[in-house]
């Protein structure tokens, strides 16, 4: 039962709101009459007509001979009669079920198997018939009720949980959709005449229509002309006792039957003026309004006088209040301000990408993987030596976008989010507790807040409760408790979290997978597309997911290279509905067979449970009415099944059956009035979208991209001795410069290493982001650049060795060289220059090149520094380059019939590139050239042992079959 506070007036309770009078029109009676005729015709006329056809079934059991007979016209007619009888019986059952549900007003109508269209028709006819009956006032809200049972309570968090979207059957939305426009126009509780001067005005909250619940925003939009004025209504009514004994404490938590005092300029038929218009309403409602008006006499002045205080509106999604303050960073103790998303940063870089740290980190990670794959494929498929070692250097818009990604990316935040979520999953599994349903996450510089659909008790340590029972919070410093967690055993619990935007210092990640039903995104086409592109790109590349499917419909076909195994494109909603229906059936069956109530339960086990991976759908264009209805019905239970659907809608259009409605404005603000949200939206505008796609196309390993960049080559003769020489391959050393002050030495050395690895130039903001990943003021970065310029000095002609090119990027003079530059130049000269013509020169050049390799890149780098290397592909380039040098030198020694020297060269390269199949194959050939079969068998056994359960690569197996027949017996004996 709903609670009623002592002393409350005899108004309607929250569970059973008082029915509001509804004026019936001639149209209502006409619809009811035609509905009655249709029902009589379908229920009585159809069986009478069928009875005239006689008995359609055989009078005896069918035999084989009967089946083999030719089908006559009479037989065909009898079959049709049987089909019509079955359809009539199904429709009659639907009518009975709908009449029972409508008259009882309790529960949801039962679903008749396979009777979707028939039951919808029956529901519409019954609704039209009952529209003019005595139960019509209560029937219209009932058919659209989705289980939002609003209990009377003083706890806002519980109320928010009970208003969780989509808790019911979407089939009941369909009848409400058919009459939505008419119902909204005619559902006025009270109709009044012109306003009286000075009269106080009131509004009574309407009961829900389908999924639609009244809100202060919509009330302000209808009766004040601006939804943003909902705060005025809230301030007038805050903490005043309502007829059911409860109070308005949060702007988004209002209940049917409540009374709202309105500003003086409110207008519209649903607004009641007191006392002049009181006689025109029922005595019960008149008494409630009078009592409510008295309760505001002593509160109104104080509320209006304190209008400067506006409570933060909350709903299912709330901004966390207990956020850690942002700590001072950088040398100056300040954080660089991010530019607004509406314009470029002022340095030619996209502010939208700079302000999207999780998206930028994901895209950079995917781009790095694609470039590494291109390098490996180029190496493995080369016939006469490798060509095109360097990937294309971005230029123009691609260079600007790549720099913006480097500036904006925050891989530490991705790592924190991933560890925090996997750790939570593992901790709950250890305590044998289920994963709670999470609607959203709020990520700040200091912590992560998860907002739960409903309270789930005390979280496992090191998590703690946030501002209330529906918030779980983890500080960044506490995530170290999850270091070393195994992703294979701790699955990603909430892979559907995706960034939508920021509010203050908090970034909202909406869990699309947890929303039962459709999420609508309205607004201008360009801004809407930018939001959808951002969501698609982040979902396809994020680092806190294991596996998922992202389906984009009507857009984003060019985004597939970002994640070919995760992102797919469908041209139409029709095709989506067909495939989605099959998948939903399979997921329901899998959950039932496994005994799970939702995909969250399935994810508590090992990460190999891939069937519980989410499927997230993004639709660019608004579906037709029929498509929207079909999608709404399919996704009614989507939150349990791990399916989320974000659908774009045209400005001003409504998506039937949508659970949540979002709106993106022209200035990039994301609004969700019913959720109480107003965010600076995360966008991927069309120019940046296209540039990101080109970056991936340029790195295409198929060879369809542009010509690879030629390496930066230096003069390796005695006359080309550099002024400044840095040794990067191994321990870091610099020759030719004075040692800088110890306080500045670490930063100067790191900045120089970054510039040496990017001879094409480095944007100043990229340099700042690399040196201070958590932010720095421009003044501090400028000071570092100036100190670096002074430290590097000038050439003999007086020109600075640190320069700025025409695009504003920092470049080094050719007199500043690294051993990596020399290594590339020696290899190039040996294979394509003088060494290609003279064997002795080739041997000397390749031997010198291999001698430069003293260990891994920057082997002794300072701990905690050089984090920008995670965005680089040098970890793949350098081993491949060393392998190329060793392979070329080995081939030379084998030509000279010196297999031992060839083996020594190959072993030197294997130490740094043990995964390079080419080295092992060449090592087998060199060992075979020694004519020592036992040594070859030992090497084969060693290779087999290194390969483990995966086995040897096919080409290596084929080579062993050629060089050492029967090698498998030797490997088996050794094993």
Tab-separated table of C-alpha atoms in Angstrom, residues 288-665:
chain	number	residue	atom	x	y	z
A	288	UNK	CA	-6.717	20.550	-2.180
A	289	UNK	CA	-5.683	23.712	-4.042
A	290	UNK	CA	-6.969	25.947	-1.253
A	291	UNK	CA	-5.008	24.013	1.364
A	292	UNK	CA	-1.922	24.047	-0.812
A	293	UNK	CA	-2.225	27.807	-1.367
A	294	UNK	CA	-2.294	28.344	2.420
A	295	UNK	CA	0.877	26.273	2.858
A	296	UNK	CA	2.789	28.679	0.647
A	297	UNK	CA	1.821	31.929	2.385
A	298	UNK	CA	4.697	31.808	4.869
A	299	UNK	CA	7.231	30.269	2.529
A	300	UNK	CA	6.843	32.160	-0.706
A	301	UNK	CA	8.606	35.409	0.214
A	302	UNK	CA	11.643	33.601	1.544
A	303	UNK	CA	11.812	31.390	-1.515
A	304	UNK	CA	11.467	34.230	-3.944
A	305	UNK	CA	13.925	36.366	-2.015
A	306	UNK	CA	16.467	33.569	-2.133
A	307	UNK	CA	16.091	33.016	-5.821
A	308	UNK	CA	19.830	33.088	-6.318
A	309	UNK	CA	20.055	29.575	-4.949
A	310	UNK	CA	19.070	27.014	-7.587
A	311	UNK	CA	19.197	23.380	-6.578
A	312	UNK	CA	21.003	21.049	-8.910
A	313	UNK	CA	18.322	19.025	-10.712
A	314	UNK	CA	18.790	15.269	-10.522
A	315	UNK	CA	17.001	12.271	-11.925
A	316	UNK	CA	18.200	8.836	-12.948
A	317	UNK	CA	21.511	10.500	-13.809
A	318	UNK	CA	22.962	12.781	-11.133
A	319	UNK	CA	26.189	14.753	-10.957
A	320	UNK	CA	28.305	13.433	-8.063
A	321	UNK	CA	28.744	15.939	-5.270
A	322	UNK	CA	31.721	14.355	-3.479
A	323	UNK	CA	34.287	14.991	-6.194
A	324	UNK	CA	37.947	15.371	-5.317
A	325	UNK	CA	39.395	18.790	-6.148
A	326	UNK	CA	41.779	18.954	-9.074
A	327	UNK	CA	45.337	19.046	-7.801
A	328	UNK	CA	47.786	21.698	-9.058
A	329	UNK	CA	50.004	20.312	-11.795
A	330	UNK	CA	53.096	21.221	-13.745
A	331	UNK	CA	55.952	23.516	-12.852
A	332	UNK	CA	53.652	26.466	-12.330
A	333	UNK	CA	51.126	24.579	-10.247
A	334	UNK	CA	48.331	25.276	-12.692
A	335	UNK	CA	46.416	23.333	-15.255
A	336	UNK	CA	46.078	24.572	-18.796
A	337	UNK	CA	42.529	25.450	-19.679
A	338	UNK	CA	40.973	23.388	-22.426
A	339	UNK	CA	39.599	25.500	-25.264
A	340	UNK	CA	35.904	25.491	-25.994
A	341	UNK	CA	34.670	22.789	-28.312
A	342	UNK	CA	33.067	25.199	-30.647
A	343	UNK	CA	36.313	26.420	-32.176
A	344	UNK	CA	39.850	25.375	-32.894
A	345	UNK	CA	42.435	25.689	-30.191
A	346	UNK	CA	44.110	28.636	-31.821
A	347	UNK	CA	47.061	26.501	-32.938
A	348	UNK	CA	45.291	24.710	-35.783
A	349	UNK	CA	44.263	21.826	-33.537
A	350	UNK	CA	40.732	20.540	-33.013
A	351	UNK	CA	39.367	21.548	-29.627
A	352	UNK	CA	36.779	18.769	-29.895
A	353	UNK	CA	39.503	16.097	-29.944
A	354	UNK	CA	41.638	17.814	-27.336
A	355	UNK	CA	38.618	17.784	-25.037
A	356	UNK	CA	37.929	14.052	-25.565
A	357	UNK	CA	40.701	12.225	-23.641
A	358	UNK	CA	39.147	8.750	-23.666
A	359	UNK	CA	38.151	8.920	-27.328
A	360	UNK	CA	41.568	10.270	-28.340
A	361	UNK	CA	43.386	7.552	-26.398
A	362	UNK	CA	41.259	4.844	-28.004
A	363	UNK	CA	41.702	6.170	-31.546
A	364	UNK	CA	45.465	6.578	-31.077
A	365	UNK	CA	45.727	3.043	-29.717
A	366	UNK	CA	43.812	1.636	-32.682
A	367	UNK	CA	45.888	3.694	-35.127
A	368	UNK	CA	49.096	2.438	-33.531
A	369	UNK	CA	47.949	-1.170	-33.817
A	370	UNK	CA	47.070	-0.656	-37.461
A	371	UNK	CA	50.447	0.916	-38.241
A	372	UNK	CA	52.311	-1.880	-36.451
A	373	UNK	CA	50.337	-4.460	-38.403
A	374	UNK	CA	51.236	-2.637	-41.621
A	375	UNK	CA	54.914	-2.718	-40.676
A	376	UNK	CA	54.831	-6.435	-39.892
A	377	UNK	CA	52.934	-7.295	-43.049
A	378	UNK	CA	55.368	-5.241	-45.092
A	379	UNK	CA	58.237	-7.099	-43.462
A	380	UNK	CA	56.745	-10.571	-43.881
A	381	UNK	CA	55.713	-10.123	-47.516
A	382	UNK	CA	58.848	-8.389	-48.843
A	383	UNK	CA	60.705	-10.435	-51.437
A	384	UNK	CA	63.982	-8.658	-52.153
A	385	UNK	CA	64.537	-6.863	-48.884
A	386	UNK	CA	62.108	-4.575	-47.088
A	387	UNK	CA	61.052	-1.320	-48.648
A	388	UNK	CA	59.049	1.513	-47.196
A	389	UNK	CA	59.899	0.969	-43.541
A	390	UNK	CA	58.483	4.294	-42.434
A	391	UNK	CA	54.691	4.773	-42.358
A	392	UNK	CA	53.355	7.852	-44.154
A	393	UNK	CA	53.905	11.063	-42.217
A	394	UNK	CA	50.565	12.877	-41.766
A	395	UNK	CA	50.308	16.246	-43.467
A	396	UNK	CA	47.709	19.008	-43.625
A	397	UNK	CA	44.440	18.285	-41.836
A	398	UNK	CA	45.583	14.763	-40.944
A	399	UNK	CA	48.653	16.181	-39.174
A	400	UNK	CA	46.500	18.617	-37.206
A	401	UNK	CA	44.070	15.897	-36.182
A	402	UNK	CA	46.909	13.533	-35.254
A	403	UNK	CA	48.453	16.248	-33.094
A	404	UNK	CA	45.091	16.971	-31.479
A	405	UNK	CA	44.747	13.279	-30.630
A	406	UNK	CA	48.224	13.297	-29.077
A	407	UNK	CA	47.397	16.377	-27.020
A	408	UNK	CA	43.997	15.147	-25.900
A	409	UNK	CA	44.708	11.460	-25.228
A	410	UNK	CA	44.768	10.331	-21.593
A	411	UNK	CA	45.846	6.679	-21.533
A	412	UNK	CA	46.220	6.832	-17.739
A	413	UNK	CA	42.510	7.622	-17.420
A	414	UNK	CA	41.655	4.669	-19.678
A	415	UNK	CA	43.878	2.391	-17.612
A	416	UNK	CA	42.326	3.632	-14.360
A	417	UNK	CA	38.812	3.104	-15.668
A	418	UNK	CA	39.620	-0.377	-16.937
A	419	UNK	CA	41.336	-1.474	-13.714
A	420	UNK	CA	38.601	-0.002	-11.540
A	421	UNK	CA	35.787	-1.767	-13.384
A	422	UNK	CA	37.538	-5.138	-13.712
A	423	UNK	CA	38.604	-4.944	-10.088
A	424	UNK	CA	35.052	-4.274	-9.002
A	425	UNK	CA	33.858	-7.278	-10.982
A	426	UNK	CA	36.511	-9.525	-9.426
A	427	UNK	CA	35.790	-8.269	-5.898
A	428	UNK	CA	32.066	-8.863	-6.224
A	429	UNK	CA	32.697	-12.327	-7.661
A	430	UNK	CA	34.906	-13.181	-4.673
A	431	UNK	CA	32.089	-12.108	-2.345
A	432	UNK	CA	29.537	-14.055	-4.415
A	433	UNK	CA	27.578	-10.853	-5.062
A	434	UNK	CA	25.959	-9.849	-8.370
A	435	UNK	CA	27.032	-6.920	-10.469
A	436	UNK	CA	24.679	-3.973	-9.899
A	437	UNK	CA	22.985	-2.300	-12.841
A	438	UNK	CA	24.902	0.899	-13.601
A	439	UNK	CA	23.244	3.712	-15.511
A	440	UNK	CA	26.259	6.025	-15.712
A	441	UNK	CA	29.786	6.745	-14.610
A	442	UNK	CA	31.319	10.110	-13.751
A	443	UNK	CA	35.071	10.314	-14.271
A	444	UNK	CA	37.154	13.115	-12.774
A	445	UNK	CA	40.875	13.704	-12.346
A	446	UNK	CA	40.652	12.281	-8.837
A	447	UNK	CA	38.024	9.564	-8.794
A	448	UNK	CA	35.329	7.512	-10.508
A	449	UNK	CA	31.673	7.518	-9.494
A	450	UNK	CA	29.294	4.811	-10.647
A	451	UNK	CA	25.599	5.654	-10.439
A	452	UNK	CA	23.508	2.567	-9.778
A	453	UNK	CA	19.940	1.968	-10.882
A	454	UNK	CA	19.070	1.205	-7.265
A	455	UNK	CA	20.906	0.802	-3.943
A	456	UNK	CA	23.064	-2.330	-3.831
A	457	UNK	CA	24.530	-2.195	-0.342
A	458	UNK	CA	28.068	-1.453	0.728
A	459	UNK	CA	30.565	-1.713	-2.162
A	460	UNK	CA	33.638	-3.941	-1.809
A	461	UNK	CA	36.856	-2.252	-0.696
A	462	UNK	CA	38.573	-0.115	-1.878
A	463	UNK	CA	35.300	1.191	-3.290
A	464	UNK	CA	33.148	3.258	-0.948
A	465	UNK	CA	29.703	4.785	-0.913
A	466	UNK	CA	29.363	8.150	-2.604
A	467	UNK	CA	26.869	10.910	-1.904
A	468	UNK	CA	24.067	8.400	-1.335
A	469	UNK	CA	23.231	4.709	-1.580
A	470	UNK	CA	23.101	4.809	-5.383
A	471	UNK	CA	26.689	6.035	-5.827
A	472	UNK	CA	29.815	3.882	-5.554
A	473	UNK	CA	33.079	5.806	-5.587
A	474	UNK	CA	36.748	4.908	-6.098
A	475	UNK	CA	39.695	7.263	-5.747
A	476	UNK	CA	42.472	7.019	-8.321
A	477	UNK	CA	45.072	6.457	-5.653
A	478	UNK	CA	43.169	3.398	-4.417
A	479	UNK	CA	43.138	1.588	-7.772
A	480	UNK	CA	46.629	0.271	-7.039
A	481	UNK	CA	44.872	-2.501	-5.101
A	482	UNK	CA	43.878	-3.948	-8.483
A	483	UNK	CA	47.353	-3.832	-10.050
A	484	UNK	CA	48.226	-7.117	-11.687
A	485	UNK	CA	44.620	-8.189	-12.170
A	486	UNK	CA	44.268	-10.738	-14.966
A	487	UNK	CA	41.910	-9.606	-17.770
A	488	UNK	CA	41.390	-13.260	-18.693
A	489	UNK	CA	39.682	-13.978	-15.372
A	490	UNK	CA	38.165	-10.568	-14.613
A	491	UNK	CA	35.886	-9.649	-17.491
A	492	UNK	CA	35.011	-6.056	-18.334
A	493	UNK	CA	31.664	-5.628	-16.537
A	494	UNK	CA	30.368	-2.428	-18.163
A	495	UNK	CA	31.714	-2.253	-21.738
A	496	UNK	CA	28.777	-0.094	-22.855
A	497	UNK	CA	29.972	2.998	-20.969
A	498	UNK	CA	30.608	5.800	-23.456
A	499	UNK	CA	31.477	9.482	-23.044
A	500	UNK	CA	28.701	11.964	-23.768
A	501	UNK	CA	30.222	15.162	-22.421
A	502	UNK	CA	31.382	17.083	-19.385
A	503	UNK	CA	29.801	19.085	-16.623
A	504	UNK	CA	32.114	21.134	-14.437
A	505	UNK	CA	35.145	18.862	-13.927
A	506	UNK	CA	33.258	15.577	-14.347
A	507	UNK	CA	32.926	13.524	-17.540
A	508	UNK	CA	29.685	11.589	-18.013
A	509	UNK	CA	29.861	8.062	-19.371
A	510	UNK	CA	26.372	6.781	-20.131
A	511	UNK	CA	25.904	3.023	-20.017
A	512	UNK	CA	23.996	2.544	-23.270
A	513	UNK	CA	23.751	-1.165	-22.601
A	514	UNK	CA	21.768	-0.648	-19.372
A	515	UNK	CA	18.981	1.494	-20.860
A	516	UNK	CA	15.947	-0.725	-21.456
A	517	UNK	CA	14.578	0.587	-24.707
A	518	UNK	CA	15.521	3.313	-27.147
A	519	UNK	CA	17.507	6.471	-26.441
A	520	UNK	CA	16.521	9.333	-28.743
A	521	UNK	CA	18.993	12.026	-29.822
A	522	UNK	CA	17.459	15.131	-31.340
A	523	UNK	CA	18.950	18.324	-32.679
A	524	UNK	CA	20.485	19.812	-35.831
A	525	UNK	CA	21.738	17.221	-38.311
A	526	UNK	CA	25.390	18.302	-38.199
A	527	UNK	CA	25.650	18.310	-34.414
A	528	UNK	CA	23.691	15.073	-34.166
A	529	UNK	CA	26.087	13.397	-36.599
A	530	UNK	CA	29.065	14.671	-34.576
A	531	UNK	CA	27.683	13.088	-31.407
A	532	UNK	CA	26.968	9.766	-33.132
A	533	UNK	CA	30.438	9.716	-34.730
A	534	UNK	CA	32.054	10.358	-31.359
A	535	UNK	CA	30.029	7.599	-29.691
A	536	UNK	CA	30.758	5.133	-32.502
A	537	UNK	CA	34.509	5.861	-32.556
A	538	UNK	CA	34.871	5.596	-28.778
A	539	UNK	CA	32.856	2.385	-28.504
A	540	UNK	CA	34.883	0.848	-31.327
A	541	UNK	CA	38.253	1.668	-29.752
A	542	UNK	CA	37.755	1.972	-25.982
A	543	UNK	CA	40.124	0.196	-23.632
A	544	UNK	CA	37.660	-0.893	-20.921
A	545	UNK	CA	35.869	-3.523	-23.036
A	546	UNK	CA	36.695	-7.072	-24.036
A	547	UNK	CA	34.434	-7.786	-26.972
A	548	UNK	CA	31.367	-6.064	-28.332
A	549	UNK	CA	29.468	-5.399	-31.520
A	550	UNK	CA	28.813	-1.823	-32.592
A	551	UNK	CA	26.315	-1.555	-35.436
A	552	UNK	CA	26.010	1.797	-37.202
A	553	UNK	CA	22.969	2.296	-39.417
A	554	UNK	CA	22.796	4.962	-42.103
A	555	UNK	CA	26.240	6.433	-41.373
A	556	UNK	CA	29.778	5.534	-40.384
A	557	UNK	CA	30.623	2.924	-43.006
A	558	UNK	CA	34.034	4.589	-43.303
A	559	UNK	CA	34.671	4.072	-39.569
A	560	UNK	CA	35.020	0.307	-39.951
A	561	UNK	CA	38.861	0.417	-40.247
A	562	UNK	CA	39.018	1.712	-36.653
A	563	UNK	CA	37.923	-1.718	-35.432
A	564	UNK	CA	37.092	-4.148	-38.250
A	565	UNK	CA	36.178	-6.951	-35.822
A	566	UNK	CA	34.002	-4.770	-33.616
A	567	UNK	CA	32.244	-2.220	-35.823
A	568	UNK	CA	29.858	-3.094	-38.652
A	569	UNK	CA	27.647	-1.024	-40.929
A	570	UNK	CA	24.088	-1.677	-42.071
A	571	UNK	CA	22.426	0.435	-44.758
A	572	UNK	CA	18.847	0.405	-43.427
A	573	UNK	CA	16.739	0.005	-40.312
A	574	UNK	CA	14.778	-2.812	-41.977
A	575	UNK	CA	17.893	-4.950	-42.191
A	576	UNK	CA	18.733	-4.104	-38.583
A	577	UNK	CA	15.289	-5.158	-37.338
A	578	UNK	CA	15.617	-8.507	-39.070
A	579	UNK	CA	19.055	-9.318	-37.643
A	580	UNK	CA	18.273	-7.846	-34.223
A	581	UNK	CA	15.161	-9.972	-33.853
A	582	UNK	CA	17.160	-13.150	-34.434
A	583	UNK	CA	19.891	-12.079	-32.023
A	584	UNK	CA	17.451	-11.167	-29.265
A	585	UNK	CA	15.843	-14.582	-29.527
A	586	UNK	CA	19.254	-16.236	-29.282
A	587	UNK	CA	20.250	-14.145	-26.280
A	588	UNK	CA	17.057	-14.938	-24.405
A	589	UNK	CA	17.584	-18.614	-25.088
A	590	UNK	CA	21.218	-18.471	-23.983
A	591	UNK	CA	20.317	-16.700	-20.749
A	592	UNK	CA	17.607	-19.238	-20.011
A	593	UNK	CA	19.876	-22.190	-20.746
A	594	UNK	CA	22.630	-20.773	-18.533
A	595	UNK	CA	20.231	-19.893	-15.714
A	596	UNK	CA	21.153	-16.193	-15.752
A	597	UNK	CA	18.676	-13.380	-15.288
A	598	UNK	CA	20.798	-10.912	-17.274
A	599	UNK	CA	24.096	-10.585	-19.121
A	600	UNK	CA	25.604	-9.031	-15.975
A	601	UNK	CA	25.230	-12.342	-14.184
A	602	UNK	CA	26.991	-14.118	-17.038
A	603	UNK	CA	29.923	-11.698	-16.915
A	604	UNK	CA	30.781	-12.624	-13.352
A	605	UNK	CA	32.619	-15.691	-14.679
A	606	UNK	CA	35.733	-15.888	-16.864
A	607	UNK	CA	36.190	-13.361	-19.647
A	608	UNK	CA	35.854	-16.141	-22.210
A	609	UNK	CA	32.047	-15.882	-21.882
A	610	UNK	CA	31.916	-13.960	-25.146
A	611	UNK	CA	28.196	-14.514	-25.661
A	612	UNK	CA	27.534	-11.925	-22.957
A	613	UNK	CA	29.290	-9.214	-24.958
A	614	UNK	CA	27.055	-6.187	-25.618
A	615	UNK	CA	25.557	-5.161	-28.926
A	616	UNK	CA	25.204	-1.394	-29.252
A	617	UNK	CA	23.242	0.098	-32.142
A	618	UNK	CA	23.576	3.669	-33.450
A	619	UNK	CA	21.022	4.909	-35.992
A	620	UNK	CA	21.589	8.214	-37.758
A	621	UNK	CA	18.202	8.902	-39.377
A	622	UNK	CA	14.844	8.801	-37.663
A	623	UNK	CA	13.049	5.503	-38.371
A	624	UNK	CA	9.555	5.459	-39.815
A	625	UNK	CA	6.623	4.988	-37.449
A	626	UNK	CA	6.444	1.264	-38.212
A	627	UNK	CA	10.199	0.846	-37.796
A	628	UNK	CA	10.160	2.766	-34.513
A	629	UNK	CA	7.342	0.580	-33.226
A	630	UNK	CA	9.208	-2.575	-34.189
A	631	UNK	CA	12.429	-1.308	-32.582
A	632	UNK	CA	10.583	-0.337	-29.405
A	633	UNK	CA	9.048	-3.784	-29.124
A	634	UNK	CA	12.361	-5.529	-29.819
A	635	UNK	CA	14.307	-3.471	-27.268
A	636	UNK	CA	11.727	-3.561	-24.470
A	637	UNK	CA	13.905	-6.042	-22.594
A	638	UNK	CA	17.224	-4.856	-24.015
A	639	UNK	CA	18.775	-3.792	-20.709
A	640	UNK	CA	18.702	-7.386	-19.492
A	641	UNK	CA	20.003	-8.732	-22.793
A	642	UNK	CA	22.961	-6.381	-23.218
A	643	UNK	CA	21.576	-4.460	-26.198
A	644	UNK	CA	21.530	-0.665	-26.407
A	645	UNK	CA	20.082	1.560	-29.114
A	646	UNK	CA	20.769	5.277	-29.734
A	647	UNK	CA	18.566	6.762	-32.448
A	648	UNK	CA	18.898	10.158	-34.100
A	649	UNK	CA	15.714	12.195	-34.596
A	650	UNK	CA	14.992	15.350	-36.551
A	651	UNK	CA	14.595	18.621	-34.602
A	652	UNK	CA	11.203	18.801	-32.931
A	653	UNK	CA	10.336	15.189	-33.765
A	654	UNK	CA	9.494	12.572	-31.144
A	655	UNK	CA	10.630	8.950	-31.252
A	656	UNK	CA	7.705	6.708	-30.244
A	657	UNK	CA	8.647	4.388	-27.414
A	658	UNK	CA	11.881	6.204	-26.473
A	659	UNK	CA	12.994	5.657	-22.874
A	660	UNK	CA	15.314	8.653	-22.656
A	661	UNK	CA	15.337	11.783	-24.810
A	662	UNK	CA	18.566	13.680	-25.426
A	663	UNK	CA	18.975	16.883	-27.426
A	664	UNK	CA	22.117	18.421	-28.879
A	665	UNK	CA	21.959	22.157	-29.518
